């Protein structure tokens, strides 16, 4: 058996701590990256309007609920933002039922997210009639649209870099408060 001097023991302890820290960084890197990306998304969405609500629940009309990831009050009305996390190349059209993701040499199909967005927009319109309601599907992962990007789909880089001054009409503010009140009632039940 060998013995360590106090100095050698200190260096061994420092080396073990450094190795442990490196292992933690390697293990939690993806979580950290996802957390940072989520933060950038929140910041970008807050630049879209003066008021933002996260995870709005609205009734689907048949004893269920729909979720809007973000709802933004803007000078043009209410904007719904649905966030999708996809990597690679995305192929799809506004009216096609299935879209494709090509990533790491494999192709995966998924339901057209614009259809769900249309349903959530229609539901919100029914809750706040006479207020313009629009929406976008934000593709937040590291993806691109090599062909045409359908209207209603956007990337994080498409969102404005700075907040614009917006005067929101009072009737939009009233509708905003009504929408949030209805959503709170749904989350209580």
Coordinates of C-alpha atoms in Angstrom, one line a residue:
X1 CA 0.0 0.0 0.0
X2 CA 1.2 3.5 -0.6
X3 CA 0.8 6.6 1.5
X4 CA 0.2 10.2 0.4
X5 CA 1.7 13.3 1.7
X6 CA -0.7 16.1 2.8
X7 CA 0.1 18.0 -0.4
X8 CA -0.4 15.0 -2.6
X9 CA -3.7 14.3 -0.8
X10 CA -4.9 17.9 -1.5
X11 CA -4.0 17.6 -5.2
X12 CA -5.9 14.3 -5.3
X13 CA -8.9 15.8 -3.7
X14 CA -8.9 18.8 -6.1
X15 CA -8.5 16.4 -9.0
X16 CA -11.5 14.3 -7.8
X17 CA -13.6 17.5 -7.4
X18 CA -12.7 18.7 -10.9
X19 CA -13.6 15.2 -12.3
X20 CA -16.9 15.2 -10.5
X21 CA -17.7 18.7 -11.7
X22 CA -16.9 17.7 -15.3
X23 CA -19.1 14.7 -15.0
X24 CA -22.0 16.8 -13.7
X25 CA -21.6 19.3 -16.5
X26 CA -21.6 16.5 -19.1
X27 CA -24.7 14.8 -17.5
X28 CA -26.7 18.1 -17.1
X29 CA -25.5 19.9 -20.3
X30 CA -28.7 19.0 -22.2
X31 CA -30.9 20.2 -19.4
X32 CA -28.9 23.4 -19.0
X33 CA -29.1 24.0 -22.8
X34 CA -32.9 23.4 -22.8
X35 CA -33.3 25.7 -19.8
X36 CA -31.4 28.5 -21.5
X37 CA -33.4 28.0 -24.7
X38 CA -36.6 28.1 -22.8
X39 CA -35.5 31.4 -21.2
X40 CA -34.6 32.9 -24.6
X41 CA -38.1 31.8 -25.9
X42 CA -39.8 33.5 -23.0
X43 CA -37.8 36.7 -23.5
X44 CA -38.6 36.7 -27.2
X45 CA -42.3 36.2 -26.6
X46 CA -42.4 39.0 -24.0
X47 CA -41.1 41.3 -26.7
X48 CA -44.3 40.6 -28.8
X49 CA -46.6 42.6 -26.5
X50 CA -47.0 44.3 -23.1
X51 CA -48.8 41.4 -21.5
X52 CA -48.0 37.6 -21.7
X53 CA -49.6 34.6 -20.0
X54 CA -48.0 31.1 -20.1
X55 CA -50.0 27.9 -20.4
X56 CA -53.5 29.2 -20.9
X57 CA -56.2 26.5 -20.6
X58 CA -59.3 26.9 -22.6
X59 CA -62.3 24.5 -22.9
X60 CA -62.4 22.4 -26.1
X61 CA -66.2 22.3 -26.1
X62 CA -66.4 18.5 -25.3
X63 CA -65.4 18.3 -21.7
X64 CA -61.7 18.6 -22.4
X65 CA -59.2 21.4 -22.5
X66 CA -56.8 22.9 -25.0
X67 CA -53.5 24.5 -24.0
X68 CA -52.0 27.6 -25.6
X69 CA -48.3 27.7 -24.6
X70 CA -48.3 31.5 -24.6
X71 CA -50.9 34.1 -25.0
X72 CA -49.8 37.7 -25.8
X73 CA -51.9 40.9 -25.7
X74 CA -50.8 43.1 -28.6
X75 CA -52.0 46.3 -30.2
X76 CA -53.6 44.1 -32.9
X77 CA -55.5 41.8 -30.5
X78 CA -54.6 38.5 -28.9
X79 CA -51.8 36.4 -30.2
X80 CA -51.5 32.7 -29.4
X81 CA -48.1 31.0 -29.5
X82 CA -47.8 27.3 -29.6
X83 CA -44.2 26.0 -29.1
X84 CA -42.9 22.9 -30.8
X85 CA -39.5 21.4 -30.2
X86 CA -38.1 19.8 -33.3
X87 CA -34.6 19.3 -34.6
X88 CA -33.5 19.0 -38.3
X89 CA -35.3 19.8 -41.4
X90 CA -39.1 20.4 -41.3
X91 CA -41.3 19.8 -44.3
X92 CA -45.0 20.7 -44.4
X93 CA -47.7 22.8 -45.9
X94 CA -50.5 24.8 -44.4
X95 CA -53.2 22.4 -45.6
X96 CA -51.4 19.1 -45.4
X97 CA -52.4 16.7 -42.5
X98 CA -48.9 15.4 -41.9
X99 CA -45.6 17.1 -41.7
X100 CA -42.2 15.5 -41.8
X101 CA -39.1 16.0 -39.7
X102 CA -35.8 14.7 -41.2
X103 CA -33.2 14.4 -38.5
X104 CA -30.1 12.3 -38.1
X105 CA -30.9 10.5 -41.3
X106 CA -34.4 9.4 -40.3
X107 CA -37.7 10.8 -41.3
X108 CA -40.5 11.2 -38.7
X109 CA -44.1 12.3 -39.4
X110 CA -46.2 14.4 -37.1
X111 CA -49.6 16.1 -37.2
X112 CA -49.7 19.5 -38.8
X113 CA -49.4 21.8 -35.8
X114 CA -51.3 24.6 -37.6
X115 CA -54.5 22.6 -37.3
X116 CA -54.3 22.5 -33.5
X117 CA -53.4 26.2 -33.6
X118 CA -56.6 27.0 -35.6
X119 CA -58.7 25.0 -33.1
X120 CA -57.2 26.9 -30.2
X121 CA -57.7 30.3 -32.0
X122 CA -61.3 29.5 -32.7
X123 CA -61.9 28.5 -29.1
X124 CA -60.3 31.7 -27.8
X125 CA -62.4 33.8 -30.4
X126 CA -65.5 32.2 -28.9
X127 CA -64.5 33.3 -25.4
X128 CA -63.7 36.9 -26.4
X129 CA -65.9 37.7 -29.4
X130 CA -65.2 40.8 -31.5
X131 CA -61.5 40.8 -30.6
X132 CA -58.9 39.8 -33.2
X133 CA -57.3 36.5 -32.3
X134 CA -54.3 35.2 -34.3
X135 CA -51.6 32.6 -33.7
X136 CA -48.2 31.3 -34.6
X137 CA -46.5 28.0 -34.2
X138 CA -43.0 28.6 -32.9
X139 CA -40.4 26.0 -33.8
X140 CA -38.0 26.3 -31.0
X141 CA -35.6 23.5 -31.6
X142 CA -32.6 23.6 -33.9
X143 CA -34.6 23.2 -37.1
X144 CA -35.0 24.8 -40.5
X145 CA -37.6 24.8 -43.3
X146 CA -35.5 24.0 -46.4
X147 CA -38.5 24.5 -48.7
X148 CA -41.3 27.1 -48.0
X149 CA -42.1 27.9 -44.4
X150 CA -45.9 27.8 -44.1
X151 CA -47.7 31.0 -43.0
X152 CA -48.3 30.7 -39.3
X153 CA -45.0 28.8 -38.7
X154 CA -42.0 30.6 -37.4
X155 CA -38.5 30.2 -36.0
X156 CA -37.1 31.9 -32.9
X157 CA -35.0 34.0 -35.3
X158 CA -38.2 35.3 -36.9
X159 CA -39.4 37.0 -33.7
X160 CA -38.5 40.7 -33.2
X161 CA -35.3 41.5 -31.4
X162 CA -36.6 44.5 -29.5
X163 CA -40.0 45.3 -28.0
X164 CA -41.9 47.9 -29.9
X165 CA -44.0 50.6 -28.2
X166 CA -47.6 49.5 -28.5
X167 CA -50.8 51.3 -27.5
X168 CA -53.2 48.5 -26.7
X169 CA -56.9 49.6 -27.1
X170 CA -58.9 49.4 -23.8
X171 CA -61.4 47.0 -25.3
X172 CA -58.5 44.6 -25.9
X173 CA -57.4 45.0 -22.3
X174 CA -60.9 44.2 -21.1
X175 CA -61.1 41.1 -23.4
X176 CA -57.7 40.1 -22.0
X177 CA -58.9 40.2 -18.4
X178 CA -62.1 38.3 -19.4
X179 CA -60.1 35.6 -21.1
X180 CA -57.8 35.1 -18.1
X181 CA -60.7 35.1 -15.8
X182 CA -62.4 32.4 -17.8
X183 CA -59.2 30.4 -18.0
X184 CA -58.8 30.7 -14.1
X185 CA -62.3 29.3 -13.7
X186 CA -61.4 26.4 -15.9
X187 CA -58.2 25.6 -14.0
X188 CA -60.1 25.7 -10.6
X189 CA -62.7 23.2 -11.8

